[in-house]
Amino acid sequence: MSGQGLFLSFEGIDGSGKSTQARLLDQALQDRGIATLLTREPGGSPGAEEIRALVLQGDPDRWSAETELLLFTAARRDHLERTIQPALAAGKVVICDRFADSTRMYQGTSRGDLRAKVDALHDLMIGVEPDMTLLIDMPADMALSRAKARATDEERFEDFGVGLQQQMRDGFLQLAQDAPERFRVIDGNRTSDVVARDVLDVVLSAL
Ligand code: ADP
Ligand code: TYD
């Protein structure tokens, strides 16, 4: 456990339902009188939200994977210092929509194998893992069509296509296998209410 609080992250491919589940969990915990902080990456602090626009908008080839890794890590460091750590120190349950596992997958594997650089930079500049990571898992094609139906201007990664999403799904499942003490894999291919009940059960048992 990190300090007095509990640090939870949601991970999964685009459109798998992470943001929906993070919001529902936040509400369910608040309804039980538990102090929470709902946040997201990239973003979650004023400086990191500025970096978010740089990395999520524009052409898929706007940045190399290496430059992107530096930008996501800079955003994460600011988010950690200014938002996550103060909330944990205040005893809150921090619910974070994506964290370092997303960098391991997207920057670490999407355009060649950069995983060693991702891990080295994480150790050097971040050095923190969530207490628990909820992996919302579902088929890549269905998740991508959900994500595309949203039509926002933050689609750089969705524009890499379904092949990349499939690769990300397999990679996330592998991460979960490698760190079973931290990960809980939740089947996201059900109605949001049913998924949310599973998520809440898992989190309440950790609390
Ligand atoms: P993510 O944050 O993983 O990209 P979202 O929570 O934003 O996913 O969900 C993507 C889209 O799919 C949204 O339009 C959302 O309303 C819808 N959605 C979320 N969960 C479900 C679900 N269990 N079943 C059907 N649609 C869902
Ligand atoms: P997000 O807003 O969670 O998108 P979605 O709701 O579609 O899942 O994240 C935006 C994109 O940023 C997503 O395609 C994954 C990517 N991303 C990285 O490439 N590296 C990272 O470290 C993070 C946190 C996100």
PDB file of C-alpha atoms and ligand atoms in Angstrom:
ATOM      1  CA  MET A   1       0.000   0.000   0.000  1.00  0.00           C
ATOM      2  CA  SER A   2       1.254   3.484  -0.895  1.00  0.00           C
ATOM      3  CA  GLY A   3       1.251   5.730   2.197  1.00  0.00           C
ATOM      4  CA  GLN A   4      -2.148   5.736   3.853  1.00  0.00           C
ATOM      5  CA  GLY A   5      -4.211   5.661   0.659  1.00  0.00           C
ATOM      6  CA  LEU A   6      -4.781   3.035  -2.003  1.00  0.00           C
ATOM      7  CA  PHE A   7      -3.535   3.526  -5.566  1.00  0.00           C
ATOM      8  CA  LEU A   8      -5.688   1.831  -8.231  1.00  0.00           C
ATOM      9  CA  SER A   9      -5.208   1.961 -11.992  1.00  0.00           C
ATOM     10  CA  PHE A  10      -7.441   0.876 -14.862  1.00  0.00           C
ATOM     11  CA  GLU A  11      -5.754  -0.461 -17.980  1.00  0.00           C
ATOM     12  CA  GLY A  12      -6.898  -1.908 -21.280  1.00  0.00           C
ATOM     13  CA  ILE A  13      -7.139  -1.082 -24.960  1.00  0.00           C
ATOM     14  CA  ASP A  14      -8.959   1.964 -26.330  1.00  0.00           C
ATOM     15  CA  GLY A  15     -12.733   1.594 -25.963  1.00  0.00           C
ATOM     16  CA  SER A  16     -12.604  -1.291 -23.468  1.00  0.00           C
ATOM     17  CA  GLY A  17     -14.603   0.719 -20.911  1.00  0.00           C
ATOM     18  CA  LYS A  18     -11.883   1.943 -18.532  1.00  0.00           C
ATOM     19  CA  SER A  19     -13.208   5.486 -18.187  1.00  0.00           C
ATOM     20  CA  THR A  20     -16.753   4.248 -17.649  1.00  0.00           C
ATOM     21  CA  GLN A  21     -15.616   1.780 -14.984  1.00  0.00           C
ATOM     22  CA  ALA A  22     -13.335   4.299 -13.273  1.00  0.00           C
ATOM     23  CA  ARG A  23     -16.280   6.688 -12.983  1.00  0.00           C
ATOM     24  CA  LEU A  24     -18.680   4.019 -11.701  1.00  0.00           C
ATOM     25  CA  LEU A  25     -16.148   2.796  -9.127  1.00  0.00           C
ATOM     26  CA  ASP A  26     -15.501   6.342  -7.961  1.00  0.00           C
ATOM     27  CA  GLN A  27     -19.225   6.876  -7.416  1.00  0.00           C
ATOM     28  CA  ALA A  28     -19.722   3.514  -5.688  1.00  0.00           C
ATOM     29  CA  LEU A  29     -16.879   4.185  -3.234  1.00  0.00           C
ATOM     30  CA  GLN A  30     -18.100   7.709  -2.522  1.00  0.00           C
ATOM     31  CA  ASP A  31     -21.584   6.302  -1.866  1.00  0.00           C
ATOM     32  CA  ARG A  32     -19.939   4.163   0.827  1.00  0.00           C
ATOM     33  CA  GLY A  33     -18.313   7.239   2.401  1.00  0.00           C
ATOM     34  CA  ILE A  34     -14.823   6.454   1.100  1.00  0.00           C
ATOM     35  CA  ALA A  35     -12.689   9.456   0.058  1.00  0.00           C
ATOM     36  CA  THR A  36     -11.519   9.110  -3.549  1.00  0.00           C
ATOM     37  CA  LEU A  37      -9.652  10.936  -6.256  1.00  0.00           C
ATOM     38  CA  LEU A  38     -10.594  10.132  -9.864  1.00  0.00           C
ATOM     39  CA  THR A  39      -7.857  11.026 -12.324  1.00  0.00           C
ATOM     40  CA  ARG A  40      -6.457  10.022 -15.703  1.00  0.00           C
ATOM     41  CA  GLU A  41      -3.383   9.771 -17.882  1.00  0.00           C
ATOM     42  CA  PRO A  42      -2.079  11.343 -19.941  1.00  0.00           C
ATOM     43  CA  GLY A  43      -3.169  14.315 -17.827  1.00  0.00           C
ATOM     44  CA  GLY A  44      -4.469  14.634 -14.293  1.00  0.00           C
ATOM     45  CA  SER A  45      -2.611  17.862 -13.439  1.00  0.00           C
ATOM     46  CA  PRO A  46      -2.618  21.206 -15.282  1.00  0.00           C
ATOM     47  CA  GLY A  47       0.843  20.681 -16.803  1.00  0.00           C
ATOM     48  CA  ALA A  48       0.158  17.078 -17.777  1.00  0.00           C
ATOM     49  CA  GLU A  49      -3.148  18.057 -19.410  1.00  0.00           C
ATOM     50  CA  GLU A  50      -1.163  20.431 -21.644  1.00  0.00           C
ATOM     51  CA  ILE A  51       1.119  17.562 -22.650  1.00  0.00           C
ATOM     52  CA  ARG A  52      -2.000  15.430 -23.304  1.00  0.00           C
ATOM     53  CA  ALA A  53      -3.020  17.646 -26.200  1.00  0.00           C
ATOM     54  CA  LEU A  54       0.467  17.292 -27.725  1.00  0.00           C
ATOM     55  CA  VAL A  55       0.457  13.494 -27.649  1.00  0.00           C
ATOM     56  CA  LEU A  56      -3.167  12.673 -28.473  1.00  0.00           C
ATOM     57  CA  GLN A  57      -3.942  15.082 -31.296  1.00  0.00           C
ATOM     58  CA  GLY A  58      -2.585  15.201 -34.815  1.00  0.00           C
ATOM     59  CA  ASP A  59      -1.087  12.655 -37.200  1.00  0.00           C
ATOM     60  CA  PRO A  60      -0.155   9.160 -35.953  1.00  0.00           C
ATOM     61  CA  ASP A  61       3.458   9.837 -37.049  1.00  0.00           C
ATOM     62  CA  ARG A  62       3.651  13.233 -35.367  1.00  0.00           C
ATOM     63  CA  TRP A  63       6.188  11.917 -32.793  1.00  0.00           C
ATOM     64  CA  SER A  64       8.657   9.066 -32.819  1.00  0.00           C
ATOM     65  CA  ALA A  65       8.081   6.426 -30.147  1.00  0.00           C
ATOM     66  CA  GLU A  66      11.148   7.717 -28.253  1.00  0.00           C
ATOM     67  CA  THR A  67       9.941  11.331 -28.154  1.00  0.00           C
ATOM     68  CA  GLU A  68       6.497  10.154 -27.129  1.00  0.00           C
ATOM     69  CA  LEU A  69       8.006   8.135 -24.285  1.00  0.00           C
ATOM     70  CA  LEU A  70       9.665  11.276 -22.925  1.00  0.00           C
ATOM     71  CA  LEU A  71       6.461  13.298 -23.210  1.00  0.00           C
ATOM     72  CA  PHE A  72       4.303  10.661 -21.473  1.00  0.00           C
ATOM     73  CA  THR A  73       6.921  10.287 -18.737  1.00  0.00           C
ATOM     74  CA  ALA A  74       7.125  14.058 -18.191  1.00  0.00           C
ATOM     75  CA  ALA A  75       3.334  14.170 -17.915  1.00  0.00           C
ATOM     76  CA  ARG A  76       3.350  11.247 -15.456  1.00  0.00           C
ATOM     77  CA  ARG A  77       5.992  12.814 -13.237  1.00  0.00           C
ATOM     78  CA  ASP A  78       3.989  16.042 -12.945  1.00  0.00           C
ATOM     79  CA  HIS A  79       0.767  14.105 -12.319  1.00  0.00           C
ATOM     80  CA  LEU A  80       2.446  12.009  -9.623  1.00  0.00           C
ATOM     81  CA  GLU A  81       3.995  14.970  -7.801  1.00  0.00           C
ATOM     82  CA  ARG A  82       1.041  17.301  -7.929  1.00  0.00           C
ATOM     83  CA  THR A  83      -2.044  15.070  -7.887  1.00  0.00           C
ATOM     84  CA  ILE A  84      -1.461  11.409  -6.993  1.00  0.00           C
ATOM     85  CA  GLN A  85       1.021  11.611  -4.106  1.00  0.00           C
ATOM     86  CA  PRO A  86      -0.824  14.388  -2.226  1.00  0.00           C
ATOM     87  CA  ALA A  87      -4.094  12.419  -2.499  1.00  0.00           C
ATOM     88  CA  LEU A  88      -2.472   9.198  -1.230  1.00  0.00           C
ATOM     89  CA  ALA A  89      -0.863  11.122   1.624  1.00  0.00           C
ATOM     90  CA  ALA A  90      -4.345  12.407   2.522  1.00  0.00           C
ATOM     91  CA  GLY A  91      -5.543   8.786   2.736  1.00  0.00           C
ATOM     92  CA  LYS A  92      -7.652   8.760  -0.420  1.00  0.00           C
ATOM     93  CA  VAL A  93      -8.336   5.938  -2.828  1.00  0.00           C
ATOM     94  CA  VAL A  94      -6.768   7.173  -6.065  1.00  0.00           C
ATOM     95  CA  ILE A  95      -8.484   5.811  -9.186  1.00  0.00           C
ATOM     96  CA  CYS A  96      -6.291   6.425 -12.203  1.00  0.00           C
ATOM     97  CA  ASP A  97      -7.516   5.826 -15.763  1.00  0.00           C
ATOM     98  CA  ARG A  98      -4.252   4.401 -17.267  1.00  0.00           C
ATOM     99  CA  PHE A  99      -0.770   4.581 -15.735  1.00  0.00           C
ATOM    100  CA  ALA A 100       2.684   3.170 -16.517  1.00  0.00           C
ATOM    101  CA  ASP A 101       1.431  -0.127 -18.016  1.00  0.00           C
ATOM    102  CA  SER A 102       0.028   1.923 -20.909  1.00  0.00           C
ATOM    103  CA  THR A 103       3.530   3.260 -21.612  1.00  0.00           C
ATOM    104  CA  ARG A 104       4.964  -0.274 -21.386  1.00  0.00           C
ATOM    105  CA  MET A 105       2.498  -1.290 -24.091  1.00  0.00           C
ATOM    106  CA  TYR A 106       2.020   1.696 -26.380  1.00  0.00           C
ATOM    107  CA  GLN A 107       5.511   3.238 -26.368  1.00  0.00           C
ATOM    108  CA  GLY A 108       7.256  -0.002 -25.419  1.00  0.00           C
ATOM    109  CA  THR A 109       5.898  -2.179 -28.226  1.00  0.00           C
ATOM    110  CA  SER A 110       3.881  -0.244 -30.821  1.00  0.00           C
ATOM    111  CA  ARG A 111       6.773   0.697 -33.120  1.00  0.00           C
ATOM    112  CA  GLY A 112       9.578  -1.732 -32.371  1.00  0.00           C
ATOM    113  CA  ASP A 113      10.860  -2.993 -29.049  1.00  0.00           C
ATOM    114  CA  LEU A 114      11.522  -0.052 -26.717  1.00  0.00           C
ATOM    115  CA  ARG A 115      10.558  -1.896 -23.563  1.00  0.00           C
ATOM    116  CA  ALA A 116      14.033  -1.714 -21.979  1.00  0.00           C
ATOM    117  CA  LYS A 117      14.105   2.083 -22.397  1.00  0.00           C
ATOM    118  CA  VAL A 118      10.565   2.367 -21.017  1.00  0.00           C
ATOM    119  CA  ASP A 119      11.508   0.328 -17.936  1.00  0.00           C
ATOM    120  CA  ALA A 120      14.770   2.241 -17.376  1.00  0.00           C
ATOM    121  CA  LEU A 121      13.035   5.618 -17.595  1.00  0.00           C
ATOM    122  CA  HIS A 122      10.240   4.432 -15.307  1.00  0.00           C
ATOM    123  CA  ASP A 123      12.753   3.303 -12.674  1.00  0.00           C
ATOM    124  CA  LEU A 124      14.664   6.562 -12.970  1.00  0.00           C
ATOM    125  CA  MET A 125      11.822   9.099 -13.007  1.00  0.00           C
ATOM    126  CA  ILE A 126       8.642   7.447 -11.659  1.00  0.00           C
ATOM    127  CA  GLY A 127       9.518   4.438  -9.493  1.00  0.00           C
ATOM    128  CA  VAL A 128       5.950   3.823  -8.312  1.00  0.00           C
ATOM    129  CA  GLU A 129       3.402   1.128  -9.245  1.00  0.00           C
ATOM    130  CA  PRO A 130      -0.292   1.068  -8.375  1.00  0.00           C
ATOM    131  CA  ASP A 131      -1.292  -1.151  -5.449  1.00  0.00           C
ATOM    132  CA  MET A 132      -3.783  -2.800  -7.785  1.00  0.00           C
ATOM    133  CA  THR A 133      -4.374  -2.660 -11.546  1.00  0.00           C
ATOM    134  CA  LEU A 134      -7.746  -3.587 -13.033  1.00  0.00           C
ATOM    135  CA  LEU A 135      -7.276  -4.792 -16.600  1.00  0.00           C
ATOM    136  CA  ILE A 136     -10.539  -4.434 -18.517  1.00  0.00           C
ATOM    137  CA  ASP A 137     -10.132  -7.058 -21.216  1.00  0.00           C
ATOM    138  CA  MET A 138     -12.184  -7.472 -24.392  1.00  0.00           C
ATOM    139  CA  PRO A 139     -11.832  -8.295 -28.106  1.00  0.00           C
ATOM    140  CA  ALA A 140      -9.886  -5.628 -30.013  1.00  0.00           C
ATOM    141  CA  ASP A 141     -12.326  -5.154 -32.903  1.00  0.00           C
ATOM    142  CA  MET A 142     -15.296  -4.573 -30.592  1.00  0.00           C
ATOM    143  CA  ALA A 143     -13.352  -2.177 -28.382  1.00  0.00           C
ATOM    144  CA  LEU A 144     -12.111  -0.213 -31.381  1.00  0.00           C
ATOM    145  CA  SER A 145     -15.610   0.192 -32.810  1.00  0.00           C
ATOM    146  CA  ARG A 146     -16.794   1.471 -29.405  1.00  0.00           C
ATOM    147  CA  ALA A 147     -13.858   3.905 -29.339  1.00  0.00           C
ATOM    148  CA  LYS A 148     -14.436   5.083 -32.901  1.00  0.00           C
ATOM    149  CA  ALA A 149     -18.138   5.692 -32.215  1.00  0.00           C
ATOM    150  CA  ARG A 150     -17.067   8.400 -29.732  1.00  0.00           C
ATOM    151  CA  ALA A 151     -15.561  10.610 -32.497  1.00  0.00           C
ATOM    152  CA  THR A 152     -13.226  12.922 -30.594  1.00  0.00           C
ATOM    153  CA  ASP A 153     -10.096  14.715 -31.802  1.00  0.00           C
ATOM    154  CA  GLU A 154      -7.902  12.498 -29.550  1.00  0.00           C
ATOM    155  CA  GLU A 155      -7.553   9.572 -31.942  1.00  0.00           C
ATOM    156  CA  ARG A 156      -3.846   9.346 -32.746  1.00  0.00           C
ATOM    157  CA  PHE A 157      -3.575   5.848 -31.292  1.00  0.00           C
ATOM    158  CA  GLU A 158      -6.952   4.601 -32.468  1.00  0.00           C
ATOM    159  CA  ASP A 159      -5.798   5.634 -35.977  1.00  0.00           C
ATOM    160  CA  PHE A 160      -2.984   3.059 -35.807  1.00  0.00           C
ATOM    161  CA  GLY A 161      -5.775   0.492 -36.447  1.00  0.00           C
ATOM    162  CA  VAL A 162      -7.136  -2.811 -35.149  1.00  0.00           C
ATOM    163  CA  GLY A 163      -3.832  -4.711 -35.601  1.00  0.00           C
ATOM    164  CA  LEU A 164      -2.181  -2.497 -33.022  1.00  0.00           C
ATOM    165  CA  GLN A 165      -5.147  -2.840 -30.641  1.00  0.00           C
ATOM    166  CA  GLN A 166      -4.927  -6.652 -30.895  1.00  0.00           C
ATOM    167  CA  GLN A 167      -1.201  -6.499 -30.157  1.00  0.00           C
ATOM    168  CA  MET A 168      -1.918  -4.223 -27.163  1.00  0.00           C
ATOM    169  CA  ARG A 169      -4.592  -6.590 -25.840  1.00  0.00           C
ATOM    170  CA  ASP A 170      -2.189  -9.561 -25.959  1.00  0.00           C
ATOM    171  CA  GLY A 171       0.529  -7.452 -24.350  1.00  0.00           C
ATOM    172  CA  PHE A 172      -1.695  -6.317 -21.476  1.00  0.00           C
ATOM    173  CA  LEU A 173      -2.696  -9.935 -20.787  1.00  0.00           C
ATOM    174  CA  GLN A 174       0.988 -10.868 -20.723  1.00  0.00           C
ATOM    175  CA  LEU A 175       1.745  -8.039 -18.240  1.00  0.00           C
ATOM    176  CA  ALA A 176      -1.075  -9.361 -16.041  1.00  0.00           C
ATOM    177  CA  GLN A 177       0.413 -12.842 -16.155  1.00  0.00           C
ATOM    178  CA  ASP A 178       3.846 -11.486 -15.239  1.00  0.00           C
ATOM    179  CA  ALA A 179       2.571  -9.546 -12.186  1.00  0.00           C
ATOM    180  CA  PRO A 180      -0.403 -11.547 -10.847  1.00  0.00           C
ATOM    181  CA  GLU A 181      -0.080 -10.009  -7.363  1.00  0.00           C
ATOM    182  CA  ARG A 182      -0.913  -6.561  -8.778  1.00  0.00           C
ATOM    183  CA  PHE A 183      -3.291  -7.293 -11.682  1.00  0.00           C
ATOM    184  CA  ARG A 184      -6.943  -8.337 -11.707  1.00  0.00           C
ATOM    185  CA  VAL A 185      -8.306  -9.196 -15.158  1.00  0.00           C
ATOM    186  CA  ILE A 186     -11.975  -8.287 -15.636  1.00  0.00           C
ATOM    187  CA  ASP A 187     -14.064  -9.376 -18.637  1.00  0.00           C
ATOM    188  CA  GLY A 188     -15.167  -6.052 -20.181  1.00  0.00           C
ATOM    189  CA  ASN A 189     -17.401  -7.617 -22.822  1.00  0.00           C
ATOM    190  CA  ARG A 190     -20.554  -7.437 -20.681  1.00  0.00           C
ATOM    191  CA  THR A 191     -22.922  -4.615 -19.747  1.00  0.00           C
ATOM    192  CA  SER A 192     -21.278  -1.818 -17.759  1.00  0.00           C
ATOM    193  CA  ASP A 193     -23.339  -2.583 -14.651  1.00  0.00           C
ATOM    194  CA  VAL A 194     -22.221  -6.207 -14.569  1.00  0.00           C
ATOM    195  CA  VAL A 195     -18.579  -5.248 -15.120  1.00  0.00           C
ATOM    196  CA  ALA A 196     -18.870  -2.571 -12.410  1.00  0.00           C
ATOM    197  CA  ARG A 197     -20.148  -5.104  -9.868  1.00  0.00           C
ATOM    198  CA  ASP A 198     -17.061  -7.285 -10.428  1.00  0.00           C
ATOM    199  CA  VAL A 199     -14.766  -4.273 -10.173  1.00  0.00           C
ATOM    200  CA  LEU A 200     -16.353  -3.123  -6.915  1.00  0.00           C
ATOM    201  CA  ASP A 201     -16.132  -6.626  -5.373  1.00  0.00           C
ATOM    202  CA  VAL A 202     -12.429  -6.831  -6.164  1.00  0.00           C
ATOM    203  CA  VAL A 203     -11.690  -3.346  -4.803  1.00  0.00           C
ATOM    204  CA  LEU A 204     -13.756  -3.733  -1.624  1.00  0.00           C
ATOM    205  CA  SER A 205     -11.922  -6.950  -0.847  1.00  0.00           C
ATOM    206  CA  ALA A 206      -8.599  -5.071  -1.209  1.00  0.00           C
ATOM    207  CA  LEU A 207      -9.850  -2.335   1.139  1.00  0.00           C
TER     208      LEU A 207
HETATM  209  P1  ADP B   1     -12.085   3.580 -22.574  1.00  0.00           P
HETATM  210  O1  ADP B   1     -11.897   4.595 -21.498  1.00  0.00           O
HETATM  211  O2  ADP B   1     -11.505   2.248 -22.227  1.00  0.00           O
HETATM  212  O3  ADP B   1     -11.623   4.054 -23.911  1.00  0.00           O
HETATM  213  P2  ADP B   1     -14.917   4.198 -22.359  1.00  0.00           P
HETATM  214  O4  ADP B   1     -15.339   3.955 -20.968  1.00  0.00           O
HETATM  215  O5  ADP B   1     -14.686   5.611 -22.777  1.00  0.00           O
HETATM  216  O6  ADP B   1     -13.642   3.307 -22.718  1.00  0.00           O
HETATM  217  O7  ADP B   1     -15.993   3.517 -23.300  1.00  0.00           O
HETATM  218  C1  ADP B   1     -15.916   3.598 -24.722  1.00  0.00           C
HETATM  219  C2  ADP B   1     -17.344   3.688 -25.295  1.00  0.00           C
HETATM  220  O8  ADP B   1     -18.026   2.478 -25.055  1.00  0.00           O
HETATM  221  C3  ADP B   1     -18.189   4.788 -24.663  1.00  0.00           C
HETATM  222  O9  ADP B   1     -19.026   5.345 -25.636  1.00  0.00           O
HETATM  223  C4  ADP B   1     -18.977   4.050 -23.596  1.00  0.00           C
HETATM  224  O10 ADP B   1     -20.225   4.674 -23.343  1.00  0.00           O
HETATM  225  C5  ADP B   1     -19.154   2.677 -24.222  1.00  0.00           C
HETATM  226  N1  ADP B   1     -19.136   1.593 -23.205  1.00  0.00           N
HETATM  227  C6  ADP B   1     -18.407   1.545 -22.071  1.00  0.00           C
HETATM  228  N2  ADP B   1     -18.604   0.385 -21.407  1.00  0.00           N
HETATM  229  C7  ADP B   1     -19.497  -0.314 -22.148  1.00  0.00           C
HETATM  230  C8  ADP B   1     -20.121  -1.619 -21.996  1.00  0.00           C
HETATM  231  N3  ADP B   1     -19.849  -2.422 -20.956  1.00  0.00           N
HETATM  232  N4  ADP B   1     -20.948  -2.012 -22.961  1.00  0.00           N
HETATM  233  C9  ADP B   1     -21.223  -1.222 -24.041  1.00  0.00           C
HETATM  234  N5  ADP B   1     -20.684   0.001 -24.237  1.00  0.00           N
HETATM  235  C10 ADP B   1     -19.839   0.460 -23.312  1.00  0.00           C
HETATM  236  P1  TYD B   2      -7.217   7.468 -23.168  1.00  0.00           P
HETATM  237  O1  TYD B   2      -7.688   8.873 -23.049  1.00  0.00           O
HETATM  238  O2  TYD B   2      -7.318   6.582 -21.992  1.00  0.00           O
HETATM  239  O3  TYD B   2      -7.924   6.839 -24.441  1.00  0.00           O
HETATM  240  P2  TYD B   2      -9.061   5.770 -24.538  1.00  0.00           P
HETATM  241  O4  TYD B   2     -10.230   6.302 -23.771  1.00  0.00           O
HETATM  242  O5  TYD B   2      -9.288   5.716 -26.021  1.00  0.00           O
HETATM  243  O6  TYD B   2      -8.549   4.473 -23.983  1.00  0.00           O
HETATM  244  O7  TYD B   2      -5.706   7.424 -23.649  1.00  0.00           O
HETATM  245  C1  TYD B   2      -5.382   8.046 -24.838  1.00  0.00           C
HETATM  246  C2  TYD B   2      -4.355   7.304 -25.617  1.00  0.00           C
HETATM  247  O8  TYD B   2      -3.059   7.487 -25.032  1.00  0.00           O
HETATM  248  C3  TYD B   2      -4.581   5.826 -25.716  1.00  0.00           C
HETATM  249  O9  TYD B   2      -4.667   5.506 -27.107  1.00  0.00           O
HETATM  250  C4  TYD B   2      -3.327   5.206 -25.144  1.00  0.00           C
HETATM  251  C5  TYD B   2      -2.319   6.316 -25.169  1.00  0.00           C
HETATM  252  N1  TYD B   2      -1.308   6.255 -24.096  1.00  0.00           N
HETATM  253  C6  TYD B   2       0.004   5.944 -24.427  1.00  0.00           C
HETATM  254  O10 TYD B   2       0.314   5.714 -25.599  1.00  0.00           O
HETATM  255  N2  TYD B   2       0.948   5.912 -23.451  1.00  0.00           N
HETATM  256  C7  TYD B   2       0.655   6.199 -22.147  1.00  0.00           C
HETATM  257  O11 TYD B   2       1.556   6.157 -21.276  1.00  0.00           O
HETATM  258  C8  TYD B   2      -0.699   6.525 -21.816  1.00  0.00           C
HETATM  259  C9  TYD B   2      -1.075   6.851 -20.393  1.00  0.00           C
HETATM  260  C10 TYD B   2      -1.656   6.556 -22.823  1.00  0.00           C
END
